[in-house]
């Protein structure tokens, strides 16, 4: 089992936290609003604790469940408190019209977070292609990208504890394309699929 810290107290923190507790993991919540962190920890139960904003997280895996424009500043603010941690960026940096990414260059929030993360920390992009309601009700595949094989193995162990299938898509530069997959998923919800109760996955065909 894994020890995780959720930085953020919103919808995705609640959805991932609920699965994490059910999967027998040790969970800590940190929020810039301590009252929200306390409320979420209480709602998650299972011995979930809260930590002080900006302090060293108790979890070995730190999930930044923040709006995309908060991720890099918060990783920078935590600074050395994240040394040695596996930082999981779940964000979707969509533009205002949901038909492009907020950053125009071929980068990603995860790659930018890695630039400000302390030495010894590893950033993994994961979970961003999965709608919260699917996490609550389904068993989607979890795509992940990162440069550290050990960090991805740690995240894969955590994902498997949730009853989900981790799928490695490559190095951290692939996080840009996972963010693009997030856009594709929204496009499918609005057009081809026509609802939000699905996730992108992998079908394998033999022969
Ligand atoms: N919802 C989904 O279906 C879904 C699916 C895949 C990926 N994602 C991604 O997951 C992330 C979280 O989404 P969500 O639905 O959980 O959003 P949410 O419910 O709005 O929660 C956002 C959280 O981020 C915190 N936050 C925002 N800006 C911050 C900043 N600058 N500094 C510190 N904390 C900040 C908020 O704190 P306060 O409450 O104090 O404002 C809140 O705890 C987003 O990046 C989103 O793109 C969401």
mmCIF file with all atom_site columns, N, CA, C and O in Angstrom, residues 12 15 92 94 127-138 140 181-190 193 195-200:
data_model
loop_
_atom_site.group_PDB
_atom_site.id
_atom_site.type_symbol
_atom_site.label_atom_id
_atom_site.label_alt_id
_atom_site.label_comp_id
_atom_site.label_asym_id
_atom_site.label_entity_id
_atom_site.label_seq_id
_atom_site.pdbx_PDB_ins_code
_atom_site.Cartn_x
_atom_site.Cartn_y
_atom_site.Cartn_z
_atom_site.occupancy
_atom_site.B_iso_or_equiv
_atom_site.pdbx_formal_charge
_atom_site.auth_seq_id
_atom_site.auth_comp_id
_atom_site.auth_asym_id
_atom_site.auth_atom_id
_atom_site.pdbx_PDB_model_num
ATOM 1   N N  . UNK A 1 12  ? -11.539 16.501 -7.393  1.00 0.00 ? 12  UNK A N  1
ATOM 2   C CA . UNK A 1 12  ? -10.628 15.392 -7.707  1.00 0.00 ? 12  UNK A CA 1
ATOM 3   C C  . UNK A 1 12  ? -9.930  14.875 -6.452  1.00 0.00 ? 12  UNK A C  1
ATOM 4   O O  . UNK A 1 12  ? -9.687  13.672 -6.318  1.00 0.00 ? 12  UNK A O  1
ATOM 5   N N  . UNK A 1 15  ? -12.448 12.585 -4.962  1.00 0.00 ? 15  UNK A N  1
ATOM 6   C CA . UNK A 1 15  ? -12.642 11.340 -5.716  1.00 0.00 ? 15  UNK A CA 1
ATOM 7   C C  . UNK A 1 15  ? -11.443 10.399 -5.556  1.00 0.00 ? 15  UNK A C  1
ATOM 8   O O  . UNK A 1 15  ? -11.608 9.200  -5.289  1.00 0.00 ? 15  UNK A O  1
ATOM 9   N N  . UNK A 1 92  ? -5.515  19.669 -16.089 1.00 0.00 ? 92  UNK A N  1
ATOM 10  C CA . UNK A 1 92  ? -5.824  19.891 -17.500 1.00 0.00 ? 92  UNK A CA 1
ATOM 11  C C  . UNK A 1 92  ? -5.795  21.386 -17.775 1.00 0.00 ? 92  UNK A C  1
ATOM 12  O O  . UNK A 1 92  ? -6.722  22.110 -17.403 1.00 0.00 ? 92  UNK A O  1
ATOM 13  N N  . UNK A 1 94  ? -6.673  23.687 -19.905 1.00 0.00 ? 94  UNK A N  1
ATOM 14  C CA . UNK A 1 94  ? -7.476  24.011 -21.084 1.00 0.00 ? 94  UNK A CA 1
ATOM 15  C C  . UNK A 1 94  ? -7.562  25.516 -21.282 1.00 0.00 ? 94  UNK A C  1
ATOM 16  O O  . UNK A 1 94  ? -7.578  26.288 -20.317 1.00 0.00 ? 94  UNK A O  1
ATOM 17  N N  . UNK A 1 127 ? -3.914  10.613 -14.325 1.00 0.00 ? 127 UNK A N  1
ATOM 18  C CA . UNK A 1 127 ? -5.315  10.835 -13.948 1.00 0.00 ? 127 UNK A CA 1
ATOM 19  C C  . UNK A 1 127 ? -6.017  11.937 -14.756 1.00 0.00 ? 127 UNK A C  1
ATOM 20  O O  . UNK A 1 127 ? -7.227  12.092 -14.629 1.00 0.00 ? 127 UNK A O  1
ATOM 21  N N  . UNK A 1 128 ? -5.283  12.746 -15.552 1.00 0.00 ? 128 UNK A N  1
ATOM 22  C CA . UNK A 1 128 ? -5.931  13.929 -16.132 1.00 0.00 ? 128 UNK A CA 1
ATOM 23  C C  . UNK A 1 128 ? -6.961  13.584 -17.202 1.00 0.00 ? 128 UNK A C  1
ATOM 24  O O  . UNK A 1 128 ? -7.818  14.415 -17.512 1.00 0.00 ? 128 UNK A O  1
ATOM 25  N N  . UNK A 1 129 ? -6.882  12.377 -17.778 1.00 0.00 ? 129 UNK A N  1
ATOM 26  C CA . UNK A 1 129 ? -7.823  12.043 -18.844 1.00 0.00 ? 129 UNK A CA 1
ATOM 27  C C  . UNK A 1 129 ? -9.123  11.447 -18.304 1.00 0.00 ? 129 UNK A C  1
ATOM 28  O O  . UNK A 1 129 ? -9.982  11.033 -19.087 1.00 0.00 ? 129 UNK A O  1
ATOM 29  N N  . UNK A 1 130 ? -9.254  11.388 -16.980 1.00 0.00 ? 130 UNK A N  1
ATOM 30  C CA . UNK A 1 130 ? -10.417 10.710 -16.387 1.00 0.00 ? 130 UNK A CA 1
ATOM 31  C C  . UNK A 1 130 ? -11.324 11.732 -15.709 1.00 0.00 ? 130 UNK A C  1
ATOM 32  O O  . UNK A 1 130 ? -10.893 12.454 -14.800 1.00 0.00 ? 130 UNK A O  1
ATOM 33  N N  . UNK A 1 131 ? -12.579 11.777 -16.125 1.00 0.00 ? 131 UNK A N  1
ATOM 34  C CA . UNK A 1 131 ? -13.538 12.667 -15.466 1.00 0.00 ? 131 UNK A CA 1
ATOM 35  C C  . UNK A 1 131 ? -13.796 12.187 -14.047 1.00 0.00 ? 131 UNK A C  1
ATOM 36  O O  . UNK A 1 131 ? -13.842 10.982 -13.780 1.00 0.00 ? 131 UNK A O  1
ATOM 37  N N  . UNK A 1 132 ? -14.045 13.132 -13.174 1.00 0.00 ? 132 UNK A N  1
ATOM 38  C CA . UNK A 1 132 ? -14.270 12.802 -11.760 1.00 0.00 ? 132 UNK A CA 1
ATOM 39  C C  . UNK A 1 132 ? -15.408 11.792 -11.585 1.00 0.00 ? 132 UNK A C  1
ATOM 40  O O  . UNK A 1 132 ? -15.318 10.847 -10.802 1.00 0.00 ? 132 UNK A O  1
ATOM 41  N N  . UNK A 1 133 ? -16.502 11.970 -12.331 1.00 0.00 ? 133 UNK A N  1
ATOM 42  C CA . UNK A 1 133 ? -17.644 11.067 -12.175 1.00 0.00 ? 133 UNK A CA 1
ATOM 43  C C  . UNK A 1 133 ? -17.298 9.641  -12.603 1.00 0.00 ? 133 UNK A C  1
ATOM 44  O O  . UNK A 1 133 ? -17.852 8.677  -12.073 1.00 0.00 ? 133 UNK A O  1
ATOM 45  N N  . UNK A 1 134 ? -16.355 9.511  -13.538 1.00 0.00 ? 134 UNK A N  1
ATOM 46  C CA . UNK A 1 134 ? -15.927 8.169  -13.947 1.00 0.00 ? 134 UNK A CA 1
ATOM 47  C C  . UNK A 1 134 ? -15.078 7.533  -12.840 1.00 0.00 ? 134 UNK A C  1
ATOM 48  O O  . UNK A 1 134 ? -15.207 6.335  -12.567 1.00 0.00 ? 134 UNK A O  1
ATOM 49  N N  . UNK A 1 135 ? -14.239 8.342  -12.200 1.00 0.00 ? 135 UNK A N  1
ATOM 50  C CA . UNK A 1 135 ? -13.462 7.814  -11.069 1.00 0.00 ? 135 UNK A CA 1
ATOM 51  C C  . UNK A 1 135 ? -14.387 7.311  -9.970  1.00 0.00 ? 135 UNK A C  1
ATOM 52  O O  . UNK A 1 135 ? -14.089 6.340  -9.274  1.00 0.00 ? 135 UNK A O  1
ATOM 53  N N  . UNK A 1 136 ? -15.499 8.000  -9.822  1.00 0.00 ? 136 UNK A N  1
ATOM 54  C CA . UNK A 1 136 ? -16.433 7.628  -8.757  1.00 0.00 ? 136 UNK A CA 1
ATOM 55  C C  . UNK A 1 136 ? -17.203 6.359  -9.084  1.00 0.00 ? 136 UNK A C  1
ATOM 56  O O  . UNK A 1 136 ? -17.607 5.624  -8.183  1.00 0.00 ? 136 UNK A O  1
ATOM 57  N N  . UNK A 1 137 ? -17.408 6.096  -10.374 1.00 0.00 ? 137 UNK A N  1
ATOM 58  C CA . UNK A 1 137 ? -18.332 5.012  -10.746 1.00 0.00 ? 137 UNK A CA 1
ATOM 59  C C  . UNK A 1 137 ? -17.729 3.927  -11.631 1.00 0.00 ? 137 UNK A C  1
ATOM 60  O O  . UNK A 1 137 ? -18.358 2.876  -11.816 1.00 0.00 ? 137 UNK A O  1
ATOM 61  N N  . UNK A 1 138 ? -16.554 4.175  -12.201 1.00 0.00 ? 138 UNK A N  1
ATOM 62  C CA . UNK A 1 138 ? -16.045 3.240  -13.196 1.00 0.00 ? 138 UNK A CA 1
ATOM 63  C C  . UNK A 1 138 ? -14.678 2.693  -12.858 1.00 0.00 ? 138 UNK A C  1
ATOM 64  O O  . UNK A 1 138 ? -14.156 2.893  -11.763 1.00 0.00 ? 138 UNK A O  1
ATOM 65  N N  . UNK A 1 140 ? -11.630 3.055  -14.965 1.00 0.00 ? 140 UNK A N  1
ATOM 66  C CA . UNK A 1 140 ? -10.907 3.501  -16.159 1.00 0.00 ? 140 UNK A CA 1
ATOM 67  C C  . UNK A 1 140 ? -9.419  3.152  -16.125 1.00 0.00 ? 140 UNK A C  1
ATOM 68  O O  . UNK A 1 140 ? -8.854  2.898  -15.065 1.00 0.00 ? 140 UNK A O  1
ATOM 69  N N  . UNK A 1 181 ? -4.815  14.666 -24.757 1.00 0.00 ? 181 UNK A N  1
ATOM 70  C CA . UNK A 1 181 ? -5.849  13.616 -24.606 1.00 0.00 ? 181 UNK A CA 1
ATOM 71  C C  . UNK A 1 181 ? -6.983  14.111 -23.719 1.00 0.00 ? 181 UNK A C  1
ATOM 72  O O  . UNK A 1 181 ? -8.150  13.748 -23.929 1.00 0.00 ? 181 UNK A O  1
ATOM 73  N N  . UNK A 1 182 ? -6.645  14.940 -22.740 1.00 0.00 ? 182 UNK A N  1
ATOM 74  C CA . UNK A 1 182 ? -7.689  15.532 -21.918 1.00 0.00 ? 182 UNK A CA 1
ATOM 75  C C  . UNK A 1 182 ? -8.639  16.364 -22.760 1.00 0.00 ? 182 UNK A C  1
ATOM 76  O O  . UNK A 1 182 ? -9.871  16.300 -22.612 1.00 0.00 ? 182 UNK A O  1
ATOM 77  N N  . UNK A 1 183 ? -8.063  17.110 -23.699 1.00 0.00 ? 183 UNK A N  1
ATOM 78  C CA . UNK A 1 183 ? -8.889  17.911 -24.617 1.00 0.00 ? 183 UNK A CA 1
ATOM 79  C C  . UNK A 1 183 ? -9.750  17.027 -25.503 1.00 0.00 ? 183 UNK A C  1
ATOM 80  O O  . UNK A 1 183 ? -10.934 17.313 -25.731 1.00 0.00 ? 183 UNK A O  1
ATOM 81  N N  . UNK A 1 184 ? -9.147  15.959 -26.009 1.00 0.00 ? 184 UNK A N  1
ATOM 82  C CA . UNK A 1 184 ? -9.894  15.025 -26.869 1.00 0.00 ? 184 UNK A CA 1
ATOM 83  C C  . UNK A 1 184 ? -11.070 14.436 -26.097 1.00 0.00 ? 184 UNK A C  1
ATOM 84  O O  . UNK A 1 184 ? -12.186 14.273 -26.633 1.00 0.00 ? 184 UNK A O  1
ATOM 85  N N  . UNK A 1 185 ? -10.837 14.136 -24.831 1.00 0.00 ? 185 UNK A N  1
ATOM 86  C CA . UNK A 1 185 ? -11.899 13.547 -24.024 1.00 0.00 ? 185 UNK A CA 1
ATOM 87  C C  . UNK A 1 185 ? -13.071 14.518 -23.877 1.00 0.00 ? 185 UNK A C  1
ATOM 88  O O  . UNK A 1 185 ? -14.240 14.129 -23.995 1.00 0.00 ? 185 UNK A O  1
ATOM 89  N N  . UNK A 1 186 ? -12.748 15.787 -23.645 1.00 0.00 ? 186 UNK A N  1
ATOM 90  C CA . UNK A 1 186 ? -13.813 16.793 -23.540 1.00 0.00 ? 186 UNK A CA 1
ATOM 91  C C  . UNK A 1 186 ? -14.539 16.933 -24.891 1.00 0.00 ? 186 UNK A C  1
ATOM 92  O O  . UNK A 1 186 ? -15.775 17.020 -24.948 1.00 0.00 ? 186 UNK A O  1
ATOM 93  N N  . UNK A 1 187 ? -13.768 16.928 -25.978 1.00 0.00 ? 187 UNK A N  1
ATOM 94  C CA . UNK A 1 187 ? -14.391 17.017 -27.296 1.00 0.00 ? 187 UNK A CA 1
ATOM 95  C C  . UNK A 1 187 ? -15.339 15.858 -27.554 1.00 0.00 ? 187 UNK A C  1
ATOM 96  O O  . UNK A 1 187 ? -16.449 16.033 -28.091 1.00 0.00 ? 187 UNK A O  1
ATOM 97  N N  . UNK A 1 188 ? -14.931 14.660 -27.155 1.00 0.00 ? 188 UNK A N  1
ATOM 98  C CA . UNK A 1 188 ? -15.806 13.490 -27.326 1.00 0.00 ? 188 UNK A CA 1
ATOM 99  C C  . UNK A 1 188 ? -17.063 13.612 -26.465 1.00 0.00 ? 188 UNK A C  1
ATOM 100 O O  . UNK A 1 188 ? -18.160 13.237 -26.903 1.00 0.00 ? 188 UNK A O  1
ATOM 101 N N  . UNK A 1 189 ? -16.886 14.141 -25.255 1.00 0.00 ? 189 UNK A N  1
ATOM 102 C CA . UNK A 1 189 ? -18.055 14.304 -24.378 1.00 0.00 ? 189 UNK A CA 1
ATOM 103 C C  . UNK A 1 189 ? -19.064 15.268 -25.000 1.00 0.00 ? 189 UNK A C  1
ATOM 104 O O  . UNK A 1 189 ? -20.280 15.054 -24.926 1.00 0.00 ? 189 UNK A O  1
ATOM 105 N N  . UNK A 1 190 ? -18.536 16.312 -25.639 1.00 0.00 ? 190 UNK A N  1
ATOM 106 C CA . UNK A 1 190 ? -19.414 17.324 -26.210 1.00 0.00 ? 190 UNK A CA 1
ATOM 107 C C  . UNK A 1 190 ? -19.969 16.920 -27.570 1.00 0.00 ? 190 UNK A C  1
ATOM 108 O O  . UNK A 1 190 ? -21.026 17.389 -27.975 1.00 0.00 ? 190 UNK A O  1
ATOM 109 N N  . UNK A 1 193 ? -19.378 11.235 -28.316 1.00 0.00 ? 193 UNK A N  1
ATOM 110 C CA . UNK A 1 193 ? -19.983 10.369 -27.300 1.00 0.00 ? 193 UNK A CA 1
ATOM 111 C C  . UNK A 1 193 ? -21.253 11.006 -26.761 1.00 0.00 ? 193 UNK A C  1
ATOM 112 O O  . UNK A 1 193 ? -22.274 10.340 -26.566 1.00 0.00 ? 193 UNK A O  1
ATOM 113 N N  . UNK A 1 195 ? -21.920 12.406 -23.840 1.00 0.00 ? 195 UNK A N  1
ATOM 114 C CA . UNK A 1 195 ? -22.103 12.463 -22.381 1.00 0.00 ? 195 UNK A CA 1
ATOM 115 C C  . UNK A 1 195 ? -20.726 12.324 -21.727 1.00 0.00 ? 195 UNK A C  1
ATOM 116 O O  . UNK A 1 195 ? -19.719 12.155 -22.423 1.00 0.00 ? 195 UNK A O  1
ATOM 117 N N  . UNK A 1 196 ? -20.712 12.427 -20.413 1.00 0.00 ? 196 UNK A N  1
ATOM 118 C CA . UNK A 1 196 ? -19.448 12.507 -19.683 1.00 0.00 ? 196 UNK A CA 1
ATOM 119 C C  . UNK A 1 196 ? -19.133 11.219 -18.929 1.00 0.00 ? 196 UNK A C  1
ATOM 120 O O  . UNK A 1 196 ? -18.184 11.180 -18.146 1.00 0.00 ? 196 UNK A O  1
ATOM 121 N N  . UNK A 1 197 ? -19.882 10.177 -19.174 1.00 0.00 ? 197 UNK A N  1
ATOM 122 C CA . UNK A 1 197 ? -19.708 8.940  -18.407 1.00 0.00 ? 197 UNK A CA 1
ATOM 123 C C  . UNK A 1 197 ? -18.893 7.919  -19.190 1.00 0.00 ? 197 UNK A C  1
ATOM 124 O O  . UNK A 1 197 ? -19.368 6.805  -19.453 1.00 0.00 ? 197 UNK A O  1
ATOM 125 N N  . UNK A 1 198 ? -17.700 8.298  -19.573 1.00 0.00 ? 198 UNK A N  1
ATOM 126 C CA . UNK A 1 198 ? -16.816 7.389  -20.297 1.00 0.00 ? 198 UNK A CA 1
ATOM 127 C C  . UNK A 1 198 ? -15.377 7.825  -20.045 1.00 0.00 ? 198 UNK A C  1
ATOM 128 O O  . UNK A 1 198 ? -15.121 8.911  -19.530 1.00 0.00 ? 198 UNK A O  1
ATOM 129 N N  . UNK A 1 199 ? -14.453 6.951  -20.405 1.00 0.00 ? 199 UNK A N  1
ATOM 130 C CA . UNK A 1 199 ? -13.030 7.301  -20.351 1.00 0.00 ? 199 UNK A CA 1
ATOM 131 C C  . UNK A 1 199 ? -12.311 6.675  -21.529 1.00 0.00 ? 199 UNK A C  1
ATOM 132 O O  . UNK A 1 199 ? -12.724 5.625  -22.031 1.00 0.00 ? 199 UNK A O  1
ATOM 133 N N  . UNK A 1 200 ? -11.254 7.331  -21.968 1.00 0.00 ? 200 UNK A N  1
ATOM 134 C CA . UNK A 1 200 ? -10.409 6.739  -23.000 1.00 0.00 ? 200 UNK A CA 1
ATOM 135 C C  . UNK A 1 200 ? -9.657  5.559  -22.399 1.00 0.00 ? 200 UNK A C  1
ATOM 136 O O  . UNK A 1 200 ? -9.213  5.609  -21.259 1.00 0.00 ? 200 UNK A O  1
#
